[in-house]
Coordinates of N, CA and C and ligand atoms in Angstrom, one line a residue:
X30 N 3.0 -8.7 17.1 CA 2.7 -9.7 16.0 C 3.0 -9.0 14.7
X31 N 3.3 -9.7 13.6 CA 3.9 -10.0 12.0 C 2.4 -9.8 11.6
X32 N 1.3 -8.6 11.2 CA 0.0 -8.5 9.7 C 0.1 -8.5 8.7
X33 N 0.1 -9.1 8.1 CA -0.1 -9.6 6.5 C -1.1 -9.1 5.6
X34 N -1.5 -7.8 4.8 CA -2.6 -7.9 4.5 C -2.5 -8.2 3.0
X35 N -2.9 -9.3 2.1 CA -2.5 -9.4 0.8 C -3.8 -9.4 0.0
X36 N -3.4 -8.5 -1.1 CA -4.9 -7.9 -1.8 C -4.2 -8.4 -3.4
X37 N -5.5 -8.4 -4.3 CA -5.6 -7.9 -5.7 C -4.9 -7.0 -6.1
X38 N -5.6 -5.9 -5.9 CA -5.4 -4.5 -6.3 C -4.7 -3.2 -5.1
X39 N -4.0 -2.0 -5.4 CA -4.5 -1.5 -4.6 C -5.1 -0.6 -4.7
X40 N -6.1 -0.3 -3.4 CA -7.2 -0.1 -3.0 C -8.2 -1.3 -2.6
X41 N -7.8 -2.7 -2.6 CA -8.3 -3.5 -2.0 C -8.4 -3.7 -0.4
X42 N -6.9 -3.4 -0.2 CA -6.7 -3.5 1.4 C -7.4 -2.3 2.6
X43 N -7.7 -0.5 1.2 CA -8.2 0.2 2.4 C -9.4 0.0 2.4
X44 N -10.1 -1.2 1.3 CA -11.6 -0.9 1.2 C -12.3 -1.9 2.2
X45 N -11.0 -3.3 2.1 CA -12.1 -4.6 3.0 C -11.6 -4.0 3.9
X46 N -10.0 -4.6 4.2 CA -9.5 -4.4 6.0 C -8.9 -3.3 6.6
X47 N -9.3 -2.1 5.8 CA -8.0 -0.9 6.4 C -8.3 -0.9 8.0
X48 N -9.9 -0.8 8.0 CA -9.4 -0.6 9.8 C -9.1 -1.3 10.6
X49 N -9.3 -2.9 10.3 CA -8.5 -3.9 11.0 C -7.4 -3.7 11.0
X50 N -6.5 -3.2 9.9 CA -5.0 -2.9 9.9 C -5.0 -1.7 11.0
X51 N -5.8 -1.0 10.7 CA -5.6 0.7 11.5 C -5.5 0.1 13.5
X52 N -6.6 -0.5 13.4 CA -7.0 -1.4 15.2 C -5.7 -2.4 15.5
X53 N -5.3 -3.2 14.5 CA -3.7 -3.6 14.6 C -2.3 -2.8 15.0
X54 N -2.6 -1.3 14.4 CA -1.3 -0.7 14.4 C -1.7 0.2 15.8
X55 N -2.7 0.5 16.2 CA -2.9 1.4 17.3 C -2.7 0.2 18.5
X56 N -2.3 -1.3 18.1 CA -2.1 -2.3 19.4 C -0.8 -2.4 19.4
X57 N -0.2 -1.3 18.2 CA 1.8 -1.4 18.3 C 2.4 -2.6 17.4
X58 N 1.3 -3.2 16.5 CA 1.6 -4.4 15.5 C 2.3 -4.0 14.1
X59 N 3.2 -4.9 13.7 CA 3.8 -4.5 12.6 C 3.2 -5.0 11.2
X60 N 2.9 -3.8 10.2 CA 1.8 -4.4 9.4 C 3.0 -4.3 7.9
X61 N 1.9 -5.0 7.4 CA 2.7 -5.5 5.7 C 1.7 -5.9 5.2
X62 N 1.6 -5.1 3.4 CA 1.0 -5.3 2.6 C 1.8 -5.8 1.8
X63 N 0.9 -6.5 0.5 CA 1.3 -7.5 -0.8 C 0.6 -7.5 -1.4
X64 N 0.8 -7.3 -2.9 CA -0.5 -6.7 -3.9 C 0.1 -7.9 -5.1
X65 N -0.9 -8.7 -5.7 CA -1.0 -9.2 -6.4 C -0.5 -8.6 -8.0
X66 N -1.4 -7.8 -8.1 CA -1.2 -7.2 -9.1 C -1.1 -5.4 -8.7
X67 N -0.9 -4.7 -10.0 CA -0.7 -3.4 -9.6 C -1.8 -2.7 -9.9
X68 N -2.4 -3.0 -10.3 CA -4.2 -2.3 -10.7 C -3.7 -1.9 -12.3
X69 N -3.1 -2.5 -13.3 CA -2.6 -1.6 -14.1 C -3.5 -1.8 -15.4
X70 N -4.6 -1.8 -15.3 CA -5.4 -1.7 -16.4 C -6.6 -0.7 -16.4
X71 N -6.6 -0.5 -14.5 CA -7.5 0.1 -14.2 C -7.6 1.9 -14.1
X72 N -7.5 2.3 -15.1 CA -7.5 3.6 -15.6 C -7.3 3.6 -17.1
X73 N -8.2 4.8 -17.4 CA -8.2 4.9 -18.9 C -7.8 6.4 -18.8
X74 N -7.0 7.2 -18.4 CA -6.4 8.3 -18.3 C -4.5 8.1 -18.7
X75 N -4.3 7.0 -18.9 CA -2.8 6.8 -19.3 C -2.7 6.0 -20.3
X76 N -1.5 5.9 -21.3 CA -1.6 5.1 -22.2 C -0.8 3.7 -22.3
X77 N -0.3 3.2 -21.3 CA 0.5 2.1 -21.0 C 0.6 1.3 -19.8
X78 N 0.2 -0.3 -19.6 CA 0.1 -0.9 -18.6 C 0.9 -0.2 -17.4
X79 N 2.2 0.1 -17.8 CA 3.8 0.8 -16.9 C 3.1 2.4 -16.3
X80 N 2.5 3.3 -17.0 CA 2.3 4.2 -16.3 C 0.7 3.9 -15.4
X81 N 0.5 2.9 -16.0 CA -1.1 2.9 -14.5 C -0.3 2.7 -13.2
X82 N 0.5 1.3 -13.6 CA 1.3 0.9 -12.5 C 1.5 1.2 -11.6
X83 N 2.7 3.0 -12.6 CA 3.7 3.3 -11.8 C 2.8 4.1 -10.9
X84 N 1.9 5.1 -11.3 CA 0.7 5.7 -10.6 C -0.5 5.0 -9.3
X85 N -0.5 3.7 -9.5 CA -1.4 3.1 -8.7 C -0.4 3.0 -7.3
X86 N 1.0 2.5 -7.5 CA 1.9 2.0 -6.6 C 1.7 3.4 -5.6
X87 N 2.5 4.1 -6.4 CA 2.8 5.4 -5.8 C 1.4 6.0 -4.7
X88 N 0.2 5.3 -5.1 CA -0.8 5.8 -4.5 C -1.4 4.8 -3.1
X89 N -0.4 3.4 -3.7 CA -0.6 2.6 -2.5 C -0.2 2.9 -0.9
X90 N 1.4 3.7 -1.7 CA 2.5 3.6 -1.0 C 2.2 4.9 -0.1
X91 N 1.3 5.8 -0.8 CA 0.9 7.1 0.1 C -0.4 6.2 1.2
X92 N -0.9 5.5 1.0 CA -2.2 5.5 1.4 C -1.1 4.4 2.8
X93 N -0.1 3.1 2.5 CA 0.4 2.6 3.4 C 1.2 3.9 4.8
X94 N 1.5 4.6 4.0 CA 1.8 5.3 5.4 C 1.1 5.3 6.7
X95 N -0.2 5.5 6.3 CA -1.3 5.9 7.6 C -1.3 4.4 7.7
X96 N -1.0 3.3 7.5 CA -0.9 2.1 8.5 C 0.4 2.0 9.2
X97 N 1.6 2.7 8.6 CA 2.8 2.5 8.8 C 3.6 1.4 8.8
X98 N 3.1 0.8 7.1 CA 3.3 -0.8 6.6 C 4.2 -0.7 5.5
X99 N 4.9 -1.8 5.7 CA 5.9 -1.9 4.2 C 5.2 -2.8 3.6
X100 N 5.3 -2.5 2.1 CA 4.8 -2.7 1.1 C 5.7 -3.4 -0.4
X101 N 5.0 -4.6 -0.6 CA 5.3 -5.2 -1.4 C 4.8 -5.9 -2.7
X102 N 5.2 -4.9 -3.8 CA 4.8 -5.1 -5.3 C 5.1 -6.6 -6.1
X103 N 3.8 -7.1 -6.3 CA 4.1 -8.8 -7.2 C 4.0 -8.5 -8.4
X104 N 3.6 -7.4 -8.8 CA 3.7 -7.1 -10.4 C 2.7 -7.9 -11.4
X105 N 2.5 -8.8 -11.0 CA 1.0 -9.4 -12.2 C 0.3 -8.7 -12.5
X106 N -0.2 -9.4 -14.1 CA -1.2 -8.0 -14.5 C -2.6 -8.6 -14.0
X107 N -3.2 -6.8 -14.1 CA -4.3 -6.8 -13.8 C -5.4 -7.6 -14.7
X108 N -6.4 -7.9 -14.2 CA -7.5 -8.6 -14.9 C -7.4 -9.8 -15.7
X109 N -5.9 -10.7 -14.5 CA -5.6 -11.5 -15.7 C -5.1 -13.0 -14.8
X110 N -5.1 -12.4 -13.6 CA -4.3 -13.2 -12.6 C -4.7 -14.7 -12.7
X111 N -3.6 -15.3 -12.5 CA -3.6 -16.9 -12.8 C -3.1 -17.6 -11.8
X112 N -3.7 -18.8 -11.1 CA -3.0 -19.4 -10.4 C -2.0 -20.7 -10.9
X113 N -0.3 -20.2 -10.7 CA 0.3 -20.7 -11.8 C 1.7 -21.1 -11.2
X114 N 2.6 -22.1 -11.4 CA 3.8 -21.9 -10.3 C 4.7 -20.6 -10.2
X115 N 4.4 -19.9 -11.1 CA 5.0 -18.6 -11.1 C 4.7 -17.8 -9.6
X116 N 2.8 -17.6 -9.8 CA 2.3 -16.9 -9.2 C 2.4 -17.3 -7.6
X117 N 2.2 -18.6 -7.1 CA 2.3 -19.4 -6.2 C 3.7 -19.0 -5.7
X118 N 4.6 -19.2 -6.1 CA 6.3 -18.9 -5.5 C 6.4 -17.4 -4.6
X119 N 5.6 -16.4 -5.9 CA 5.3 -15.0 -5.3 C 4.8 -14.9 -4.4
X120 N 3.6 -16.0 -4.2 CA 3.1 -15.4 -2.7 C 3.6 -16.2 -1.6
X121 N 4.5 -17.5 -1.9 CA 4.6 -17.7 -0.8 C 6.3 -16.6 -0.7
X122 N 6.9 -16.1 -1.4 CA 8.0 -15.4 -1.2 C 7.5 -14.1 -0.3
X123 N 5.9 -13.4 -0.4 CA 5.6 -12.4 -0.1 C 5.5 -12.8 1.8
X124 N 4.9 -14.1 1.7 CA 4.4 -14.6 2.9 C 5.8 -14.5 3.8
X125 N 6.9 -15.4 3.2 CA 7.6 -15.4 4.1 C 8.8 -14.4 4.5
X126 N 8.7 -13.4 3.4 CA 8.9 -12.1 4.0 C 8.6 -11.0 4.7
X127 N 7.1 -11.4 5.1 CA 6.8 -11.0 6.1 C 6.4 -11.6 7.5
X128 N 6.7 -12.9 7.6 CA 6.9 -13.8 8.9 C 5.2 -13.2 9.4
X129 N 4.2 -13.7 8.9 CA 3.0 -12.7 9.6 C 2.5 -14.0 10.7
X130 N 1.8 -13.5 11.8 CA 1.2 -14.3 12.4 C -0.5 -14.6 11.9
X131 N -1.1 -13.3 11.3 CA -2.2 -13.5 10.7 C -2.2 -12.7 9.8
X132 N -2.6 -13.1 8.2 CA -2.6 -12.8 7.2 C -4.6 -12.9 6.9
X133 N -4.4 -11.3 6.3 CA -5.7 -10.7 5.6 C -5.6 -11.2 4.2
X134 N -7.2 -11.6 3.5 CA -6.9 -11.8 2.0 C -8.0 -11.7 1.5
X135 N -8.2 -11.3 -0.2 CA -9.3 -11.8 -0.3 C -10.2 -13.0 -0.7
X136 N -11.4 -12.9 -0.6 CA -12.2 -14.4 -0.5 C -12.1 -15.2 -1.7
X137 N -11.9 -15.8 -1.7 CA -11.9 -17.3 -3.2 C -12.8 -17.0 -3.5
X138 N -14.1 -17.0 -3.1 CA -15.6 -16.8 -3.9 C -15.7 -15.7 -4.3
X139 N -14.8 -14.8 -4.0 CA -15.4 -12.9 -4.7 C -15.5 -13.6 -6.3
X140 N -17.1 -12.4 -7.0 CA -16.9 -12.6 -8.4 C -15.6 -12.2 -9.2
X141 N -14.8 -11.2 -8.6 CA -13.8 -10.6 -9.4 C -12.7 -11.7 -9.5
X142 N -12.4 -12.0 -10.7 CA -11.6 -13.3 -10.9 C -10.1 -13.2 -10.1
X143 N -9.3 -11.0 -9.9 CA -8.2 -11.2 -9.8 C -8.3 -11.7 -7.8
X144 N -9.6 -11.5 -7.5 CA -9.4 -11.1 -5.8 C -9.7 -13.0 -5.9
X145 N -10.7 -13.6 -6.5 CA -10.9 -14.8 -6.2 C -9.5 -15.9 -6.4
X146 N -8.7 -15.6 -7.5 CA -7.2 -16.0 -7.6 C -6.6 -15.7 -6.2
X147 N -6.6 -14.3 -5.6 CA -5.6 -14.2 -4.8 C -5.8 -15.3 -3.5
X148 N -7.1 -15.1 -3.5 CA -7.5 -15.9 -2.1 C -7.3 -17.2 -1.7
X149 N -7.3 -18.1 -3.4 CA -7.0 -19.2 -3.5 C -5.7 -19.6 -3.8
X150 N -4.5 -18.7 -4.5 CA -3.3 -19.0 -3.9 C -3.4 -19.0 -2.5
X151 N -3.4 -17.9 -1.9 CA -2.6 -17.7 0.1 C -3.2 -19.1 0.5
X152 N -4.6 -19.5 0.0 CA -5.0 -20.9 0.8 C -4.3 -21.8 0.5
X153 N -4.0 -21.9 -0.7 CA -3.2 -23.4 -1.0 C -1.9 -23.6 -0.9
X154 N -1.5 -22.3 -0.7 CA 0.0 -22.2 -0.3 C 0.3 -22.3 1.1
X155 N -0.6 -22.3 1.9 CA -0.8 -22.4 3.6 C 0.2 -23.6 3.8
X156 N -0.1 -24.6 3.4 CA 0.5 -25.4 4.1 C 2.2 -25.8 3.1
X157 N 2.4 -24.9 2.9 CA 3.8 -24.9 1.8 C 4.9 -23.8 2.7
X158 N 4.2 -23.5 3.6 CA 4.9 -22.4 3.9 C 6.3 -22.9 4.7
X159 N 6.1 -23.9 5.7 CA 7.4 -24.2 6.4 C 8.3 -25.2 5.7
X160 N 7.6 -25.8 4.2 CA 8.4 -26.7 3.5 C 9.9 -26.1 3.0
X161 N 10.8 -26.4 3.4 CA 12.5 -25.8 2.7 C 12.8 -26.6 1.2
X162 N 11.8 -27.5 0.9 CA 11.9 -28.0 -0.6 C 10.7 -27.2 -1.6
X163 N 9.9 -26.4 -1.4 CA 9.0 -26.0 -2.0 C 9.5 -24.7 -2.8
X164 N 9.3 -24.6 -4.1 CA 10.0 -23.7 -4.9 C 9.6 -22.1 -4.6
X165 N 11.1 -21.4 -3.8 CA 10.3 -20.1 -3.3 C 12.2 -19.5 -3.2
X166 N 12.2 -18.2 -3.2 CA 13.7 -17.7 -3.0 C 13.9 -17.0 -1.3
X167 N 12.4 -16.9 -0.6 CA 12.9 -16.9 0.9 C 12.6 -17.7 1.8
X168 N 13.8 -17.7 2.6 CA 13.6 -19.2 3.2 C 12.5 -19.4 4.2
X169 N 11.6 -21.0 4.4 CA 10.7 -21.3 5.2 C 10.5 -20.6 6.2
X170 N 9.2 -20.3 7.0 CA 8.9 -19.6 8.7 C 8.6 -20.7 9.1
X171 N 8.8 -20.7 10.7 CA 8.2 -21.2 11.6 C 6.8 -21.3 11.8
X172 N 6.3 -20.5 11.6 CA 5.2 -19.8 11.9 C 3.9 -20.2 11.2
X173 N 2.7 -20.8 12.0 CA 1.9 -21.1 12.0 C 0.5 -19.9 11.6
X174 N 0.6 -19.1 10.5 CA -0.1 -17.8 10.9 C -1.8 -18.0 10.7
X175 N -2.7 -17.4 11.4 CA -4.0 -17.8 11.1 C -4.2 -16.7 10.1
X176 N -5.2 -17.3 9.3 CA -5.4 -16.9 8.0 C -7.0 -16.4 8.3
X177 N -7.3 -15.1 7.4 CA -8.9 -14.9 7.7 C -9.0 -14.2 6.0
X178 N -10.4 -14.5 5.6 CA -11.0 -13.9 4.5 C -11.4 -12.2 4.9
X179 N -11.1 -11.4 4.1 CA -12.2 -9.8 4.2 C -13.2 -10.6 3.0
X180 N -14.0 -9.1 3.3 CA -15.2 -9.4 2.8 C -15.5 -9.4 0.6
X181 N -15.7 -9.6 0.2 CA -15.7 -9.4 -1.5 C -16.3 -8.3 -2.0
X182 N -16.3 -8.0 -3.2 CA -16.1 -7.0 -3.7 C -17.9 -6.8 -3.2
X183 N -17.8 -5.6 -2.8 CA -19.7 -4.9 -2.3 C -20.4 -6.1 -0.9
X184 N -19.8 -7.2 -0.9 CA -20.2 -8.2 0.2 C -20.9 -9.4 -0.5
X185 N -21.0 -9.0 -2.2 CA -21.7 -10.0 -2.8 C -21.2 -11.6 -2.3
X186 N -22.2 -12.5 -1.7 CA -21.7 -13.7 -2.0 C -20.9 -14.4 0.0
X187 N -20.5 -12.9 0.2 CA -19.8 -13.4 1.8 C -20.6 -13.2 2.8
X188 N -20.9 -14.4 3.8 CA -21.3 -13.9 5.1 C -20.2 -14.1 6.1
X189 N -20.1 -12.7 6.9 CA -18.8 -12.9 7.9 C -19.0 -13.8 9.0
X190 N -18.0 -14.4 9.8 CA -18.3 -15.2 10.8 C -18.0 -14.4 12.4
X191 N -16.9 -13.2 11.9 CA -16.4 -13.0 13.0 C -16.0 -11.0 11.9
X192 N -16.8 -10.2 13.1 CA -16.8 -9.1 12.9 C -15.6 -8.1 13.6
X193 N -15.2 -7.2 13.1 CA -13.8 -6.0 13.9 C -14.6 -4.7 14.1
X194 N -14.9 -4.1 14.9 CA -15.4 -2.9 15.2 C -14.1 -1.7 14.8
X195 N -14.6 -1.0 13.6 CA -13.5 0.0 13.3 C -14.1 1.8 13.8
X196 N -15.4 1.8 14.0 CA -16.0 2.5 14.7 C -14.7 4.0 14.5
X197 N -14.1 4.3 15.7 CA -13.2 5.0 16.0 C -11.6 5.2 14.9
X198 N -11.9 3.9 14.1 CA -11.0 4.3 13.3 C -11.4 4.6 11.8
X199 N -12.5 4.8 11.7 CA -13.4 5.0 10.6 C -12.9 6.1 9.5
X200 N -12.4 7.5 10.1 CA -12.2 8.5 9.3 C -10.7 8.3 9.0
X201 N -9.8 7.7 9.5 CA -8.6 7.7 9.1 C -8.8 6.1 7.9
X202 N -9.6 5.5 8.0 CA -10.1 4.6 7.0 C -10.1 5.4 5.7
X203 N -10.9 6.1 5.7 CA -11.5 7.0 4.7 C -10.5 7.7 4.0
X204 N -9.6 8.4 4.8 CA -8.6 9.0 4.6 C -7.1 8.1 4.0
X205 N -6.9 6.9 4.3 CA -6.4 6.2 3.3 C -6.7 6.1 1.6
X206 N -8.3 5.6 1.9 CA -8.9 5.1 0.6 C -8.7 6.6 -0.4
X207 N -8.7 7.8 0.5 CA -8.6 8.9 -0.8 C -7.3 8.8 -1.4
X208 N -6.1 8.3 -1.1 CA -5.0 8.4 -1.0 C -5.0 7.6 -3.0
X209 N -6.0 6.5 -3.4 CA -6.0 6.3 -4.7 C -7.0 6.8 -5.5
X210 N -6.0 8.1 -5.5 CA -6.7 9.4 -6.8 C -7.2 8.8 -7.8
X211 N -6.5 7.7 -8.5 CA -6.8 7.4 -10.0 C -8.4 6.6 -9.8
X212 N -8.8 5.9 -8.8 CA -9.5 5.0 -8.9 C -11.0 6.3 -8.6
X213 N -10.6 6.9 -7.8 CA -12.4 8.0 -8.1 C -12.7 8.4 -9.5
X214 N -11.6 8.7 -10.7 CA -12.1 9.2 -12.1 C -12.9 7.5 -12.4
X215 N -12.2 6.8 -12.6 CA -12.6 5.7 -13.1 C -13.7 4.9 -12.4
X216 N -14.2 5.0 -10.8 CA -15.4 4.7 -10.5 C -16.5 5.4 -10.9
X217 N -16.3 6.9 -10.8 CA -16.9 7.7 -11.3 C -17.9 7.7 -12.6
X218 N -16.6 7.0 -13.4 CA -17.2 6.9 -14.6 C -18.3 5.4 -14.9
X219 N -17.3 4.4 -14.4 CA -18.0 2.9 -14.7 C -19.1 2.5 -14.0
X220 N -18.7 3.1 -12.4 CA -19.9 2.4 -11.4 C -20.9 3.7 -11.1
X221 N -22.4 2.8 -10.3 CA -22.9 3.7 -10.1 C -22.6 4.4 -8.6
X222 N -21.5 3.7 -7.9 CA -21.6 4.5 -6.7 C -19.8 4.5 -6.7
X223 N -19.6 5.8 -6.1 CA -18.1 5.8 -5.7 C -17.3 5.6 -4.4
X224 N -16.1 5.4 -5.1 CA -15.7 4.9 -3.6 C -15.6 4.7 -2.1
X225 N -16.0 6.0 -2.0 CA -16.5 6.5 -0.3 C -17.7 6.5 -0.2
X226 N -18.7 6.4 -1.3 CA -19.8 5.7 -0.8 C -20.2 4.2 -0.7
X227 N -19.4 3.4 -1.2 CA -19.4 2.1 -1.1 C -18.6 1.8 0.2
X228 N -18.0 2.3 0.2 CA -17.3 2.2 1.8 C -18.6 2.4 2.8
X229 N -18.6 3.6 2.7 CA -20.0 4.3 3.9 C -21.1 3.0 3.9
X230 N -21.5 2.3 2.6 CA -22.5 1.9 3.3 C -22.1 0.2 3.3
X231 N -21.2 0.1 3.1 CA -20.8 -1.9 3.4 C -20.8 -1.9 5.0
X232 N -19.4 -0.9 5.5 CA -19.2 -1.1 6.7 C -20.3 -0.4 7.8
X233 N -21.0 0.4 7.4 CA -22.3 0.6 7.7 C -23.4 -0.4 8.2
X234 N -23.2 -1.2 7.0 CA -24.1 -2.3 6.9 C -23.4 -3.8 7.9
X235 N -22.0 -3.5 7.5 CA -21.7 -5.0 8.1 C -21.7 -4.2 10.4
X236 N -21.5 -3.1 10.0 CA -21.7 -2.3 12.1 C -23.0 -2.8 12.6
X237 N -24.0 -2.6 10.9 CA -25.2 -2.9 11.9 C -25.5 -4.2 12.0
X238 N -25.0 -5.0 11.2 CA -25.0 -6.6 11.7 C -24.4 -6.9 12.9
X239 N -23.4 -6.2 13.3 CA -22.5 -6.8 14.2 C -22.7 -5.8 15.5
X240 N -23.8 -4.8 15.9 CA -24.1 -3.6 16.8 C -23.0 -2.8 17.0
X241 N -22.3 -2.2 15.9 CA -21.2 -1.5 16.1 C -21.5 0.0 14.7
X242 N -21.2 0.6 15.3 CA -21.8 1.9 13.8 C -20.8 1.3 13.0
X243 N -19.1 1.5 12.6 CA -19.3 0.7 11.7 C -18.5 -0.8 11.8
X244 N -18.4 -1.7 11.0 CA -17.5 -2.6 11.3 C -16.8 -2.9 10.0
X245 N -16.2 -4.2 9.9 CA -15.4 -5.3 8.7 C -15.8 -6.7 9.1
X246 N -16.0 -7.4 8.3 CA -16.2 -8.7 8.5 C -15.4 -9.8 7.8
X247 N -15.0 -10.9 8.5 CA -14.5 -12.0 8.0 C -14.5 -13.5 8.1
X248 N -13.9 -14.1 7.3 CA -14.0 -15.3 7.3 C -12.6 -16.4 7.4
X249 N -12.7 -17.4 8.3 CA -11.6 -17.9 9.0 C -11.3 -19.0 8.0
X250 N -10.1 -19.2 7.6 CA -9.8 -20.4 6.3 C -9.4 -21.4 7.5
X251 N -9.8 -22.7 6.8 CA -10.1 -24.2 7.8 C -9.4 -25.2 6.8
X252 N -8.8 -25.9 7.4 CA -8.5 -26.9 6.7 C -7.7 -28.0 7.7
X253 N -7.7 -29.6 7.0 CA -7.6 -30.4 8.3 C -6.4 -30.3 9.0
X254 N -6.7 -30.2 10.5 CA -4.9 -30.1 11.4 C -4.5 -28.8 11.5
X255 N -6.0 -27.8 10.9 CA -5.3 -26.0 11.2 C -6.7 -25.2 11.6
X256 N -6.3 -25.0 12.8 CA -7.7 -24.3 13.0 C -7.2 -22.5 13.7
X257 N -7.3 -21.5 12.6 CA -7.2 -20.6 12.7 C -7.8 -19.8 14.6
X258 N -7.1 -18.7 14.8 CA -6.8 -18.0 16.3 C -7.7 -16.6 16.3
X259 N -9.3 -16.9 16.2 CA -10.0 -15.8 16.4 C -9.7 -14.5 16.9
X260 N -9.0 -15.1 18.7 CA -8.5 -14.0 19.4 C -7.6 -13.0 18.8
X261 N -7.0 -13.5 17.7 CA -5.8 -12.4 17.2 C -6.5 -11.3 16.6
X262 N -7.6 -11.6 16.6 CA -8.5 -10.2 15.4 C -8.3 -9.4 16.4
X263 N -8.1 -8.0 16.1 CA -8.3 -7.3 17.1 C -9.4 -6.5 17.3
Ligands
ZN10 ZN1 -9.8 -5.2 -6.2

């Protein structure tokens, strides 16, 4: 199968779904990332939207190796994202360059306005995807792909319906997320917990909901005439 994981930011994808991607790629699956925006506001150690950018990419693009995913930059700015026909083309251009069978995203309800935009483009573009009249520069899929929510930012707000045991793939999780240098100075500074400890204790928390040390949790997007393919979680 075609993975789709499309985030906000990066560092979105190793924080909700990395190990669902990681339990994907150890099943021989071909994974693909798509980032909304480039995180480029998010550091105060550079002086220009272009150098956060160029720094955030480069840190995605180390951290996609250990999924062994191609990766694809939408360029919107950060902290600003709009659902707009601009923005909409983008993702369904991201979608159907990577022909996914199931696409990761994040939730419409997250408080963070860029993650709650992303989630609500991929949904409303779902059913645009095999249209050949809908304004986009790669052509229509076939493909029917089930769509699932990760969880929002700290889990504020989501209850999962259907949990992934990443247990065993936990430390190479970890080992992604170190992969965005820039984002430890700047959690460090604004929040009270940092990155690998917000990791340690979400998926902690969501293992022990689900009897697994740790897990990921999600949520299956529904709409009439589509009813998303549980079984594909791995
Ligand atoms: Zn984010």
């Amino acid at each position: 199968m075609n993975i789709l994981a499309i985030g906000a930011h990066p560092d979105d994808i190793e924080v909700f779904c990395g190990g669902t991607l990681l339990k994907y790629k150890q099943q021989g699956h071909d994974i693909f990332i798509a980032l909304t925006t480039s995180g480029n506001i998010g550091s105060n150690e550079y002086d220009s939207r272009e150098e956060i950018a160029q720094v955030r990419e480069q840190e995605q693009l180390e951290a996609a190796k250990l999924f062994g995913a191609e990766v694809k930059f939408l360029r919107f700015d950060d902290q600003g994202l709009q659902d707009t026909p601009e923005t909409r083309r983008a993702v369904i251009n991201a979608i159907r360059w990577a022909n996914p069978d199931v696409i990761l995203v994040n939730y419409p309800q997250d408080p963070s306005t860029d993650h709650a935009v992303t989630g609500k483009i991929v949904s409303e573009v779902m059913l645009s995807i095999p249209g050949k009249l809908i304004p986009a520069d790669e052509p229509p899929i076939a493909k029917n792909p089930s769509l699932f929510y990760y969880a929002s930012a700290v889990g504020i707000g989501f209850e999962p319906e259907v949990y992934v045991d990443i247990t065993d793939v936990y430390e190479i999780k970890k080992e992604a997320l170190t992969m965005h240098k820039s984002q430890y100075a700047w959690m460090d500074v604004y929040q009270t917990h940092g990155l690998l400890d917000i990791l340690e204790i979400t998926d902690k928390f969501r293992g022990l909901q689900a009897g697994f040390v740790y897990a990921e949790g999600f949520r299956a997007f529904r709409i009439h005439g589509y009813m998303p393919n549980f079984k594909l979680l791995p």
